[in-house]
Amino acid sequence: MDDKQYLDLALTEAEKSLNLGNYPVGAVLVIDDQVVGVGGNFGETSQNYINHAESHLLINHGPILLRAAKDGQNITLYSTLEPCLMCLGEAIMNKIDRIVYIQKDPRAGACGINKDSLGVRYQESWPEIVHNPYSSRSKELITQFLKKQIENGDRVDWSTNFLKLLETC
């Protein structure tokens, strides 16, 4: 499989998240070209906003990731949305070699952070980061979620402001 095929799997997970009432982000964890996990965001339904798609995969696959890193295997995290600071930090701490994402996140994306301003541990383990905007589907799903939030009267200011930011990417 190639990056686009893995990102398509992530989009499927994002759609599942949206259908369950969650912010539509999906992620796929791949070790040496083998999918070891897929997942979506479930922050809304769990009422816990740290339940990001990427975070959940990294936490639940910790032992596999540790073994893969020790064995020198190639670990890639695919996401439909640019990882936030929390997910980026977890990826680095779990020795992810490469992060590939579709949609830039103008609100919380952290992939453009200057790694030189961080501690040595982060600089030494910084992954390759690839923005692959091959599809507009991620942005469409997020827009759909935000518009539904506004329609339902949920977090209207946040959703309205985020929609405006999203238009810039």
Short mmCIF file of C-alpha atoms in Angstrom, two decimals:
data_model
loop_
_atom_site.label_atom_id
_atom_site.label_comp_id
_atom_site.label_asym_id
_atom_site.label_seq_id
_atom_site.Cartn_x
_atom_site.Cartn_y
_atom_site.Cartn_z
CA MET A 1 0.00 0.00 0.00
CA ASP A 2 1.06 3.61 -0.44
CA ASP A 3 0.44 6.76 1.59
CA LYS A 4 -2.83 7.55 -0.16
CA GLN A 5 -4.25 4.09 0.57
CA TYR A 6 -3.37 4.39 4.26
CA LEU A 7 -4.85 7.88 4.33
CA ASP A 8 -8.01 6.50 2.74
CA LEU A 9 -8.26 4.07 5.67
CA ALA A 10 -7.88 7.02 8.01
CA LEU A 11 -10.67 8.85 6.17
CA THR A 12 -12.93 5.85 6.68
CA GLU A 13 -12.25 6.09 10.42
CA ALA A 14 -12.94 9.84 10.36
CA GLU A 15 -16.30 9.19 8.71
CA LYS A 16 -17.12 6.60 11.40
CA SER A 17 -16.26 9.16 14.08
CA LEU A 18 -18.52 11.74 12.47
CA ASN A 19 -21.38 9.24 12.21
CA LEU A 20 -21.06 8.61 15.95
CA GLY A 21 -21.23 12.35 16.69
CA ASN A 22 -17.51 12.91 17.18
CA TYR A 23 -15.06 15.35 15.67
CA PRO A 24 -14.12 13.60 12.39
CA VAL A 25 -10.49 12.61 12.62
CA GLY A 26 -9.15 9.20 11.72
CA ALA A 27 -5.72 7.67 12.10
CA VAL A 28 -3.83 4.58 11.01
CA LEU A 29 -0.71 3.12 12.59
CA VAL A 30 1.63 1.24 10.24
CA ILE A 31 4.78 -0.71 11.07
CA ASP A 32 6.92 -1.90 8.15
CA ASP A 33 4.03 -1.48 5.72
CA GLN A 34 1.63 -3.48 7.89
CA VAL A 35 -1.43 -1.87 9.46
CA VAL A 36 -1.34 -2.53 13.20
CA GLY A 37 -4.21 -0.27 14.21
CA VAL A 38 -6.91 2.09 13.01
CA GLY A 39 -9.05 4.44 15.01
CA GLY A 40 -11.08 7.57 15.16
CA ASN A 41 -11.64 10.47 17.48
CA PHE A 42 -14.20 9.86 20.22
CA GLY A 43 -13.82 12.95 22.37
CA GLU A 44 -17.47 13.95 22.13
CA THR A 45 -19.00 10.57 22.97
CA SER A 46 -16.51 9.89 25.77
CA GLN A 47 -16.85 13.46 27.05
CA ASN A 48 -13.07 13.60 27.21
CA TYR A 49 -11.30 15.74 24.64
CA ILE A 50 -7.97 13.95 24.95
CA ASN A 51 -9.44 10.97 23.10
CA HIS A 52 -7.91 11.96 19.80
CA ALA A 53 -7.59 9.34 17.06
CA GLU A 54 -3.79 9.47 17.07
CA SER A 55 -3.45 9.52 20.84
CA HIS A 56 -5.72 6.53 21.28
CA LEU A 57 -3.74 4.47 18.76
CA LEU A 58 -0.39 5.38 20.30
CA ILE A 59 -1.46 4.61 23.85
CA ASN A 60 -3.17 1.33 22.98
CA HIS A 61 -0.25 0.09 20.89
CA GLY A 62 2.55 1.13 23.25
CA PRO A 63 4.16 -2.31 23.71
CA ILE A 64 4.05 -3.00 19.96
CA LEU A 65 5.61 0.40 19.25
CA LEU A 66 8.36 -0.11 21.81
CA ARG A 67 9.25 -3.51 20.34
CA ALA A 68 9.16 -2.15 16.77
CA ALA A 69 11.41 0.77 17.69
CA LYS A 70 13.90 -1.56 19.43
CA ASP A 71 13.89 -3.80 16.35
CA GLY A 72 14.55 -0.85 14.04
CA GLN A 73 11.25 -1.19 12.22
CA ASN A 74 9.76 1.75 10.32
CA ILE A 75 6.76 3.24 12.15
CA THR A 76 4.37 5.63 10.41
CA LEU A 77 1.33 7.42 11.81
CA TYR A 78 -1.26 8.54 9.26
CA SER A 79 -3.93 11.08 10.15
CA THR A 80 -6.67 12.96 8.40
CA LEU A 81 -5.74 16.11 10.35
CA GLU A 82 -2.45 17.69 11.33
CA PRO A 83 -1.63 16.36 14.81
CA CYS A 84 -1.99 18.68 17.77
CA LEU A 85 0.79 19.28 20.28
CA MET A 86 -0.39 16.40 22.51
CA CYS A 87 -0.49 13.86 19.68
CA LEU A 88 2.79 15.08 18.20
CA GLY A 89 4.46 14.73 21.61
CA GLU A 90 3.07 11.22 22.06
CA ALA A 91 4.27 10.27 18.58
CA ILE A 92 7.77 11.50 19.35
CA MET A 93 7.86 9.74 22.73
CA ASN A 94 6.74 6.51 21.02
CA LYS A 95 9.50 6.83 18.41
CA ILE A 96 7.28 7.31 15.38
CA ASP A 97 9.56 7.70 12.36
CA ARG A 98 7.10 9.42 10.09
CA ILE A 99 3.80 11.31 10.34
CA VAL A 100 1.64 11.81 7.25
CA TYR A 101 -1.51 13.93 7.37
CA ILE A 102 -4.06 15.32 4.91
CA GLN A 103 -5.55 18.54 6.31
CA LYS A 104 -3.65 21.35 8.01
CA ASP A 105 -5.19 22.35 11.33
CA PRO A 106 -5.12 26.15 11.63
CA ARG A 107 -6.51 25.97 15.16
CA ALA A 108 -4.37 23.36 16.90
CA GLY A 109 -1.90 21.88 14.42
CA ALA A 110 1.58 21.52 15.84
CA CYS A 111 3.65 20.05 13.02
CA GLY A 112 5.17 23.41 12.13
CA ILE A 113 6.65 23.87 15.58
CA ASN A 114 10.36 24.70 15.70
CA LYS A 115 11.88 21.53 17.11
CA ASP A 116 15.06 23.44 18.01
CA SER A 117 13.11 25.28 20.70
CA LEU A 118 12.32 21.97 22.43
CA GLY A 119 14.37 19.73 24.68
CA VAL A 120 17.05 17.44 23.28
CA ARG A 121 14.86 14.34 23.67
CA TYR A 122 12.37 15.76 21.17
CA GLN A 123 15.06 16.96 18.78
CA GLU A 124 16.72 13.53 18.72
CA SER A 125 13.48 11.69 17.97
CA TRP A 126 11.81 14.20 15.65
CA PRO A 127 9.90 12.32 12.93
CA GLU A 128 9.72 13.10 9.25
CA ILE A 129 6.48 15.05 8.81
CA VAL A 130 4.63 14.96 5.49
CA HIS A 131 1.61 17.07 4.56
CA ASN A 132 -0.22 15.16 1.80
CA PRO A 133 -3.30 17.22 0.84
CA TYR A 134 -4.39 14.80 -1.89
CA SER A 135 -8.05 14.83 -0.82
CA SER A 136 -10.52 17.49 0.30
CA ARG A 137 -12.59 14.89 2.18
CA SER A 138 -11.04 15.61 5.59
CA LYS A 139 -11.87 19.30 5.33
CA GLU A 140 -15.40 18.44 4.15
CA LEU A 141 -15.99 16.18 7.15
CA ILE A 142 -14.72 18.79 9.59
CA THR A 143 -16.87 21.47 7.95
CA GLN A 144 -19.91 19.19 8.19
CA PHE A 145 -19.24 18.58 11.90
CA LEU A 146 -18.80 22.29 12.66
CA LYS A 147 -21.95 23.30 10.78
CA LYS A 148 -23.93 20.67 12.68
CA GLN A 149 -22.53 22.00 15.96
CA ILE A 150 -23.76 25.48 15.03
CA GLU A 151 -27.14 24.16 13.90
CA ASN A 152 -27.57 22.33 17.21
CA GLY A 153 -26.44 25.33 19.26
CA ASP A 154 -23.38 23.45 20.57
CA ARG A 155 -20.14 25.40 20.97
CA VAL A 156 -21.34 27.94 18.43
CA ASP A 157 -18.51 30.46 18.96
CA TRP A 158 -15.82 27.78 18.75
CA SER A 159 -17.37 26.21 15.64
CA THR A 160 -17.93 29.56 13.90
CA ASN A 161 -14.37 30.71 14.60
CA PHE A 162 -12.93 27.38 13.50
CA LEU A 163 -14.90 27.47 10.23
CA LYS A 164 -13.39 30.89 9.48
CA LEU A 165 -9.88 29.57 10.19
CA LEU A 166 -10.48 26.46 8.10
CA GLU A 167 -11.32 28.63 5.10
CA THR A 168 -7.70 29.85 5.12
CA CYS A 169 -6.27 26.38 4.42
#
